[in-house]
Short mmCIF file of C-alpha atoms and ligand atoms in Angstrom, two decimals:
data_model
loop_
_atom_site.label_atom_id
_atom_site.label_comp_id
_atom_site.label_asym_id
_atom_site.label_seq_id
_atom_site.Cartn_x
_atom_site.Cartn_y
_atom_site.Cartn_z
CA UNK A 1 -9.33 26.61 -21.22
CA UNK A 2 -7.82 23.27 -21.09
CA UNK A 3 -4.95 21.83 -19.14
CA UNK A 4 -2.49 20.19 -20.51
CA UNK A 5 -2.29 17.38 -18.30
CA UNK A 6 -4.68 16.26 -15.69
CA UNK A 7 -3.61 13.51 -13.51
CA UNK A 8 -6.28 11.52 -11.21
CA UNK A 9 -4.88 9.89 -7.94
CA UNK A 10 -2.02 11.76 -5.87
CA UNK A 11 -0.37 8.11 -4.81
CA UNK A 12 3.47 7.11 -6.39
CA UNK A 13 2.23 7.09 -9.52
CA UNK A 14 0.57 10.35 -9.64
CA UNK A 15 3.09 12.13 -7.72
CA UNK A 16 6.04 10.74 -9.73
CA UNK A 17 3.87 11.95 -12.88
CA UNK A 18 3.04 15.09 -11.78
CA UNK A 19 6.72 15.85 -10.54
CA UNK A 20 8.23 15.60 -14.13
CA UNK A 21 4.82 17.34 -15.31
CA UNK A 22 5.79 20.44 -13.04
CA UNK A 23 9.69 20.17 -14.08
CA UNK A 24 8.45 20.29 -18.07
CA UNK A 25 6.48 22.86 -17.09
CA UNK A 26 3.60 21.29 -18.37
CA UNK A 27 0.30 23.40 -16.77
CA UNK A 28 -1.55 20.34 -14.90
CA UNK A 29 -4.35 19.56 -12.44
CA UNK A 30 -4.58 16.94 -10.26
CA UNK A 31 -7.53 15.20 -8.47
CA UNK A 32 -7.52 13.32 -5.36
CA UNK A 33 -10.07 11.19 -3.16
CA UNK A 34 -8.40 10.66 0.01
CA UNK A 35 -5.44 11.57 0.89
CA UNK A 36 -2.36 12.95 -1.06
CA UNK A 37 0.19 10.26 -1.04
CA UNK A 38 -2.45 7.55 -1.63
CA UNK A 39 -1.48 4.39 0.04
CA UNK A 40 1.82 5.55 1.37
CA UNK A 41 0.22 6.64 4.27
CA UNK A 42 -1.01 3.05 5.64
CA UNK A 43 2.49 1.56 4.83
CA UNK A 44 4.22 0.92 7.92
CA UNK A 45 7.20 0.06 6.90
CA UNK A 46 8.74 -0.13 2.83
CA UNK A 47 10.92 -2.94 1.97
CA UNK A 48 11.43 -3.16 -1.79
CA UNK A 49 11.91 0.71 -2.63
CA UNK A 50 15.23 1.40 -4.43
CA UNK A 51 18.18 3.58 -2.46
CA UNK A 52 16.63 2.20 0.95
CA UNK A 53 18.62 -0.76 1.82
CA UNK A 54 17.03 -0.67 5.88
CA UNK A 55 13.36 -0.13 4.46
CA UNK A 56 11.55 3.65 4.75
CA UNK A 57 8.55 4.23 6.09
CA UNK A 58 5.54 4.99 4.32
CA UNK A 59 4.89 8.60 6.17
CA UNK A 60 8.52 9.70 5.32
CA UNK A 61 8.40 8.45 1.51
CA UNK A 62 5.08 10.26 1.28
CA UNK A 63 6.55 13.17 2.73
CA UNK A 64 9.30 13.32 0.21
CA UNK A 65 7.22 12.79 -2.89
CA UNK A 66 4.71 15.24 -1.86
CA UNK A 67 7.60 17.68 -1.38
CA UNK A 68 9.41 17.21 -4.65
CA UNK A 69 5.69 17.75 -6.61
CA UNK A 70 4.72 20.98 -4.44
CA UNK A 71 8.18 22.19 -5.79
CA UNK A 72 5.50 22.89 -8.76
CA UNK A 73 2.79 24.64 -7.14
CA UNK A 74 0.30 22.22 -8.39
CA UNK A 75 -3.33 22.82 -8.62
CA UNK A 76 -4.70 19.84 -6.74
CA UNK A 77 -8.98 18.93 -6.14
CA UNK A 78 -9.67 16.95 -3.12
CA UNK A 79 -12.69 15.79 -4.97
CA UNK A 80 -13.69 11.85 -6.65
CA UNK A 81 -13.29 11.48 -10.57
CA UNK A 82 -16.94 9.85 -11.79
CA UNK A 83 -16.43 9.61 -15.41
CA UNK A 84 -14.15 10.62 -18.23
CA UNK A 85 -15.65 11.47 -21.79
CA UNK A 86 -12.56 10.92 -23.98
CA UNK A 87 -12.50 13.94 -27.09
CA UNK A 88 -9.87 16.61 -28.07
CA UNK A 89 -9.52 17.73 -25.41
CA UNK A 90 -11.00 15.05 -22.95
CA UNK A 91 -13.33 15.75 -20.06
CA UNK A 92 -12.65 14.61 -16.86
CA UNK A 93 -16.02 15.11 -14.76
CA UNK A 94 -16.62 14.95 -11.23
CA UNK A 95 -19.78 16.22 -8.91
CA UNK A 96 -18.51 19.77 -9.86
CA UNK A 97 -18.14 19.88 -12.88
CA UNK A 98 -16.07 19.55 -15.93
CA UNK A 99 -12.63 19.76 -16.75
CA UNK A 100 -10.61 19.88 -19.69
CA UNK A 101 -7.30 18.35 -20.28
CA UNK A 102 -4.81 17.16 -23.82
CA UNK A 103 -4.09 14.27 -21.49
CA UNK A 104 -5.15 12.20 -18.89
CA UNK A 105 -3.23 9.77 -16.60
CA UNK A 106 -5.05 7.54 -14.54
CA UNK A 107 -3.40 6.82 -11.31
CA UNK A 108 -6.34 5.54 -9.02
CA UNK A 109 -4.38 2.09 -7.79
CA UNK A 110 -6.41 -0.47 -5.98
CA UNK A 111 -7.81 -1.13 -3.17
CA UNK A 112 -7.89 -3.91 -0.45
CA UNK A 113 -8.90 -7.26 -1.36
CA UNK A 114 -11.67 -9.37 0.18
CA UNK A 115 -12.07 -12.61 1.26
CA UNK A 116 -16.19 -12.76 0.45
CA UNK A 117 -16.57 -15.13 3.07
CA UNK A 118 -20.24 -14.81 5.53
CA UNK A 119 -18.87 -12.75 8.12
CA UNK A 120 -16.34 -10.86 6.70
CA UNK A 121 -18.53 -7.63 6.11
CA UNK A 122 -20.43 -8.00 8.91
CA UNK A 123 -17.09 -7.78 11.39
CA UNK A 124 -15.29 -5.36 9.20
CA UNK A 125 -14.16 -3.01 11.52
CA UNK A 126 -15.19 -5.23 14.60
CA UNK A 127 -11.88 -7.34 14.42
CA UNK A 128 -11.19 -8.12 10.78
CA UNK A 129 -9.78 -5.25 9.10
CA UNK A 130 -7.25 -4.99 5.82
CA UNK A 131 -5.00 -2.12 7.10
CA UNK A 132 -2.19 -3.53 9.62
CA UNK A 133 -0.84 0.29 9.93
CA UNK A 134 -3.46 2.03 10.88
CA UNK A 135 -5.88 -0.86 12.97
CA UNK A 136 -2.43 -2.80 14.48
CA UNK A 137 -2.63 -1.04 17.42
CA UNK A 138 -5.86 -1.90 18.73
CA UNK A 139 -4.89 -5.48 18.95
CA UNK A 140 -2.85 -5.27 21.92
CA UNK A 141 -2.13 -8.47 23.58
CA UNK A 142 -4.59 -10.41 21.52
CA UNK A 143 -4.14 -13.63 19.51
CA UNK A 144 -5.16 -12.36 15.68
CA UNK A 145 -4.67 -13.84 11.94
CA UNK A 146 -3.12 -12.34 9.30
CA UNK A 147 -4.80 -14.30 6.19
CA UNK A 148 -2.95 -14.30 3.10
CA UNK A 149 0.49 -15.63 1.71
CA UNK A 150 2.53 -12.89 -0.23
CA UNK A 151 4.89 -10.70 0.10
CA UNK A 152 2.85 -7.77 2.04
CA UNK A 153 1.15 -10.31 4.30
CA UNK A 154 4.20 -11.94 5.24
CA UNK A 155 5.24 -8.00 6.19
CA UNK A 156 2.00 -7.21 7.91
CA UNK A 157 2.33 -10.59 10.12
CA UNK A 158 5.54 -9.95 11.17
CA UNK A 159 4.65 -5.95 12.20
CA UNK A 160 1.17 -6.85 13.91
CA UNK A 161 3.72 -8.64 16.74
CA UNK A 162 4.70 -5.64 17.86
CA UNK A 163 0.85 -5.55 19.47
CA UNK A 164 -0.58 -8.73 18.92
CA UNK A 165 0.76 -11.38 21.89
CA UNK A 166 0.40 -13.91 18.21
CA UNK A 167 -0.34 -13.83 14.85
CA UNK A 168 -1.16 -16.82 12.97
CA UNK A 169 -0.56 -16.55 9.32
CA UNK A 170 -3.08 -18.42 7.65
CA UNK A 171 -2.84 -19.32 3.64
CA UNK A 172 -3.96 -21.42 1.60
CA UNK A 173 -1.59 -22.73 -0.46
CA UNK A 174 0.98 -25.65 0.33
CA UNK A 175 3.69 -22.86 1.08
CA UNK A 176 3.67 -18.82 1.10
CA UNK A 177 4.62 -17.26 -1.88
CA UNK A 178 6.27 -14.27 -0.52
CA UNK A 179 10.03 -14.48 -0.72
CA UNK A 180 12.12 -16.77 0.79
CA UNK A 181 14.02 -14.07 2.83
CA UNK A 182 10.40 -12.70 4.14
CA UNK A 183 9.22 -16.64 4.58
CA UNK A 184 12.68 -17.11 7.01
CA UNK A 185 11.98 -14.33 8.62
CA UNK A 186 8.36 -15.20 9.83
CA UNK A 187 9.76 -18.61 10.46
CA UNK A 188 11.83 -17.84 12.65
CA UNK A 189 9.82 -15.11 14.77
CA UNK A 190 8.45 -16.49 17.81
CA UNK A 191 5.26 -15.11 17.56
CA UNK A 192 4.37 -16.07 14.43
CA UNK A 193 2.66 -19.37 13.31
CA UNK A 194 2.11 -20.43 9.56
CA UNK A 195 -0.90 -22.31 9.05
CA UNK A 196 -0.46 -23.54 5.32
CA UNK A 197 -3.16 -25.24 2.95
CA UNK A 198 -5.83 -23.42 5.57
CA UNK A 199 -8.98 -21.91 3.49
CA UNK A 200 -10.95 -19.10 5.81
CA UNK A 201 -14.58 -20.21 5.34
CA UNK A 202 -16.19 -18.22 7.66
CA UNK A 203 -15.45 -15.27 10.25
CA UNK A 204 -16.95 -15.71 13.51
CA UNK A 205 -18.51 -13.77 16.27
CA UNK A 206 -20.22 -12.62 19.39
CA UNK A 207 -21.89 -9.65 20.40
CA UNK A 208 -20.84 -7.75 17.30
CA UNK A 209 -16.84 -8.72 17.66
CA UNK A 210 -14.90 -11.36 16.11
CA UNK A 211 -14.14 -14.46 17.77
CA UNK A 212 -12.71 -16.46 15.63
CA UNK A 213 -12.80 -18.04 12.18
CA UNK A 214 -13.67 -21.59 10.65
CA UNK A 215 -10.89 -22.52 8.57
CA UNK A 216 -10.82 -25.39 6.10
CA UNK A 217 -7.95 -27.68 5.80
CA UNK A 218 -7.19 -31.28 4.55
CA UNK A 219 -11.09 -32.32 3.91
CA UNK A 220 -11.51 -31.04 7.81
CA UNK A 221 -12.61 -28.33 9.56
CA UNK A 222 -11.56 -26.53 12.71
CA UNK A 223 -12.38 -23.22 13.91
CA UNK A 224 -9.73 -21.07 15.27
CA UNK A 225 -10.27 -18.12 18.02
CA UNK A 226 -9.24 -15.10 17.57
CA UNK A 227 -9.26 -11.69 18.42
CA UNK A 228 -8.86 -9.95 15.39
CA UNK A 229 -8.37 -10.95 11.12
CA UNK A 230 -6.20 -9.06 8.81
CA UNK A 231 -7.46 -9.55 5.53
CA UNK A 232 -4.43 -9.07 3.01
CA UNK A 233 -5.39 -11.33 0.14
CA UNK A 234 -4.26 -8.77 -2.73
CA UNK A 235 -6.14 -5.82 -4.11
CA UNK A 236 -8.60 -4.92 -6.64
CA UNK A 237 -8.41 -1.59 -9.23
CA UNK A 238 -9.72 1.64 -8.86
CA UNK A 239 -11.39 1.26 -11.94
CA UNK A 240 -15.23 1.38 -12.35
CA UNK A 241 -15.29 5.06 -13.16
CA UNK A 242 -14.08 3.91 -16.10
CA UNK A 243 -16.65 1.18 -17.78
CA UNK A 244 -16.98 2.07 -20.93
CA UNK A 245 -14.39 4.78 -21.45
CA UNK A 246 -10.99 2.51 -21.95
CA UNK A 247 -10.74 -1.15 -22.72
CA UNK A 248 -10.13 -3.10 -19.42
CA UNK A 249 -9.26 -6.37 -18.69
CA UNK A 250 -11.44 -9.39 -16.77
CA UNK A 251 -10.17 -7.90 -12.88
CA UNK A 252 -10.52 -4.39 -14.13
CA UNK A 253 -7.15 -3.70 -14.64
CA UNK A 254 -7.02 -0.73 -17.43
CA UNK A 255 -5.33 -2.32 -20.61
CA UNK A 256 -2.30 -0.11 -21.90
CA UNK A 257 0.10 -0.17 -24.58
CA UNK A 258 4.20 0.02 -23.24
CA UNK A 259 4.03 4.08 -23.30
CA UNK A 260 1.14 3.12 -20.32
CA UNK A 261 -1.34 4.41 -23.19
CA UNK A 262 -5.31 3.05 -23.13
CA UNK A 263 -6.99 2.18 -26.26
CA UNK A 264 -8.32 6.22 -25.98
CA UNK A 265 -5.22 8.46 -27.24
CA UNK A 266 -4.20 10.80 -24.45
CA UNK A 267 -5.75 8.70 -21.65
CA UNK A 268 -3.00 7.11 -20.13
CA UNK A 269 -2.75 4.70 -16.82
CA UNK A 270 0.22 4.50 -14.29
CA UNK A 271 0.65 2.59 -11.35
CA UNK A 272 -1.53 -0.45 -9.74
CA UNK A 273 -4.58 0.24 -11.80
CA UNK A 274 -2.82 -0.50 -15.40
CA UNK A 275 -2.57 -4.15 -16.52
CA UNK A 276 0.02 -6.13 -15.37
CA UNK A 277 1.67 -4.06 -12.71
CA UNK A 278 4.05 -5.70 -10.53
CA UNK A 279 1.25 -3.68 -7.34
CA UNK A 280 4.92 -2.23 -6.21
CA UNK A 281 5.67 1.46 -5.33
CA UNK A 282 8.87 1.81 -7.27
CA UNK A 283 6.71 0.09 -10.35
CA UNK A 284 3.84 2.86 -9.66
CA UNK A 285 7.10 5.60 -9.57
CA UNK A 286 8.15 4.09 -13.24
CA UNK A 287 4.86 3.57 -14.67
CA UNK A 288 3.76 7.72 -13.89
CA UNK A 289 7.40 8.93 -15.43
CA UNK A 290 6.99 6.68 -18.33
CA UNK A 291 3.29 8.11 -18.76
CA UNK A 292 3.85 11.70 -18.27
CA UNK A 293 6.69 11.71 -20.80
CA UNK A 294 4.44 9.66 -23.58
CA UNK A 295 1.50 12.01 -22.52
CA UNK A 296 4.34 15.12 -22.91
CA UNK A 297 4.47 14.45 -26.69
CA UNK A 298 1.04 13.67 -27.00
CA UNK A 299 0.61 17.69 -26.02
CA UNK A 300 3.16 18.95 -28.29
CA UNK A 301 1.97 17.17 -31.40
CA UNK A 302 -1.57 18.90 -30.57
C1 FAD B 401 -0.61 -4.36 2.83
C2 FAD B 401 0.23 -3.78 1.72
C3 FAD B 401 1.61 -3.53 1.94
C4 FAD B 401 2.40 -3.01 0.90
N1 FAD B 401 3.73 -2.84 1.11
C5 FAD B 401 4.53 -2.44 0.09
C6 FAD B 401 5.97 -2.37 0.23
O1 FAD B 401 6.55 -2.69 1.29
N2 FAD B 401 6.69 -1.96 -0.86
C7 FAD B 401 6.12 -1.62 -2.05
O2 FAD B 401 6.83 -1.26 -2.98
N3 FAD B 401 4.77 -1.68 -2.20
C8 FAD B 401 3.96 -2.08 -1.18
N4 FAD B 401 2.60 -2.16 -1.38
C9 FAD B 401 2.03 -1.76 -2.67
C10 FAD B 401 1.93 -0.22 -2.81
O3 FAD B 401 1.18 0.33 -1.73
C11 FAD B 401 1.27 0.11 -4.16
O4 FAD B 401 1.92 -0.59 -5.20
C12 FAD B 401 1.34 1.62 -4.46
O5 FAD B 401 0.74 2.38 -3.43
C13 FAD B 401 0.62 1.90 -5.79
O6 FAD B 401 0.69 3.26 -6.07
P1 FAD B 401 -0.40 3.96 -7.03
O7 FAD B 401 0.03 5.37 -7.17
O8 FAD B 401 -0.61 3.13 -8.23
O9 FAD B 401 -1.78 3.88 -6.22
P2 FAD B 401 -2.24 4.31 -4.76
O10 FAD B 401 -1.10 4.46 -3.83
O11 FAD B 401 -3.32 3.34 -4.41
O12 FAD B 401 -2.89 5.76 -4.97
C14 FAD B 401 -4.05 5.93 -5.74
C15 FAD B 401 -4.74 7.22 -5.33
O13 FAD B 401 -5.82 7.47 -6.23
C16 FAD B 401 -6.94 7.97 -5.51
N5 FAD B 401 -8.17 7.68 -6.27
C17 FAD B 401 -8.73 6.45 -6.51
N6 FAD B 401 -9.85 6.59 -7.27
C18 FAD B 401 -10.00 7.93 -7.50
C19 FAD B 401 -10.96 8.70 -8.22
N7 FAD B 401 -11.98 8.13 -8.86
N8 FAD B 401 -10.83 10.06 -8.22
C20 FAD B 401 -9.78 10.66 -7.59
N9 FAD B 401 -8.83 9.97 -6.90
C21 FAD B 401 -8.93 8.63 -6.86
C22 FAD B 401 -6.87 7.20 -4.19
O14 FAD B 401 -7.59 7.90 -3.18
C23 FAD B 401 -5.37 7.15 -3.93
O15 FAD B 401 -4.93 8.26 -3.17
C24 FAD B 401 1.80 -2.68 -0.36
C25 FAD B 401 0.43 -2.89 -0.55
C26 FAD B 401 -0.34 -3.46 0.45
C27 FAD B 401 -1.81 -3.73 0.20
#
């Protein structure tokens, strides 16, 4: 038999969904990758999240999301959505099987952006690495880059001083475009140099660890050491399963409509993965309550 609902990725977006699913008493599945909370759980510390004024961290917001949707007794798979074959009802299929659902919200977010730089794959993990809550620790005492110029590398560079003896914040643009209250802040932190109109050409290193990097800057070139790189350049969506299912835009964002409707009726997207999201968690929150109500009526007019 069909679901009503099935929702795919348990991060803000998914869980917000799912909570007003299990309060309409809509009967819904979810699916899930990773880990439940999505990419709560590698955020140190939340900034911009409404009814926080000092910040929350990540753990504790995941904690109180997941909380509110068990409240439901949801039927969750820890398993990886390949493909969904829109129809009435729509198939969502993974390696097990298929399943049936009215509706569909896509939730999958994004994941970490690269720099594509010779390298960078070959020292992922050996001293450049893209998540500053999990990997900060083992930079104790060293000198390390954070490379990028928003708002969550502005974050991340500040944090990673809480290990790192330094953390160079390298960017190329002119000036960072995080805001100017995060900007200040890194400013004034002793630890932390801004290195601005600095491209990252190249990663270096020795004996299977980074070094260093060779940066680009002002027609020059200098190379830098270091014992680690953050990559935090932005993010790219969880989207591929979906070629050829909804219409999606040139970065693989998943086009939608202002209900957070595809160009598929029922298949909806909420959170980082839809066009034009703002990549924040109270934006993800919005995005899966405005889906799950559109996808709500989409149910009863079946
Ligand atoms: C370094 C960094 C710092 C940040 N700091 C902040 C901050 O301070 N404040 C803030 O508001 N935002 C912050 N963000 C952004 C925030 O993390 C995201 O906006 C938010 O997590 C998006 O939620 P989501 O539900 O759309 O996706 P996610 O949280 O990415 O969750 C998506 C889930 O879907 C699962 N999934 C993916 N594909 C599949 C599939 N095919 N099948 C099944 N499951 C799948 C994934 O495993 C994941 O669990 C930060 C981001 C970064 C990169």
């Amino acid at each position: 038999m069909a679901h009503d609902v099935i929702i795919i990725g348990t991060g803000p977006a998914g869980l917000a969904a799912g909570a007003y699913a299990g309060r309409s008493g809509l009967d819904t599945l979810f699916f899930e990758d990773e880990s439940i909370g999505g990419e709560l759980v590698n955020r140190h510390e939340i900034r911009s999240y409404p009814g926080f004024p000092d910040g929350v961290s990540g753990t504790e917001l995941r904690s109180k999301m997941v909380e509110e949707a068990e409240k439901y007794d949801p039927d969750v798979n820890l398993e990886r959505v390949q493909r969904i074959e829109p129809g009435d009802p729509h198939a969502v299929l993974t390696e097990s099987g298929a399943y049936e659902a009215t509706a569909v919200i896509v939730a999958t977010g994004s994941s970490d952006g690269h720099l594509g730089v010779p390298g960078e794959e070959e020292y992922a993990g050996r001293g450049v690495f893209y998540c500053a809550t999990c990997d900060g620790p083992l930079y104790r005492e060293e000198r390390i880059a954070v490379v990028g110029g928003g708002n969550h590398a502005v974050i991340d560079a500040v944090f990673l001083t809480e290990y790192a003896s330094e953390v160079l914040l390298i960017d190329g643009e002119s000036e960072l475009a995080a805001d100017e209250t995060l900007v200040e802040e890194a400013r004034e932190h002793d630890d932390v140099e801004i290195l601005n109109g600095a491209t990252v050409a190249e990663v270096l290193g020795a004996d299977g660890l980074v070094t260093g990097v060779r940066v680009e800057r002002g027609g020059g070139e200098e190379t830098i050491e270091l014992g680690g790189v953050n990559v935090n350049v932005g993010s790219r969506p969880n989207s591929s399963f979906l070629d050829d299912t909804v219409a999606l835009d040139d970065e693989g964002h998943v086009a939608v409509d202002h209900r957070m409707e595809t160009d598929v009726a029922g298949v909806f997207a909420a959170g980082d993965v839809r066009q034009g999201s703002p990549l924040e968690i109270a934006a993800a929150v919005g995005d899966g309550v405005t889906a799950i109500e559109a996808a709500k009526r989409h149910v009863a007019e079946r």
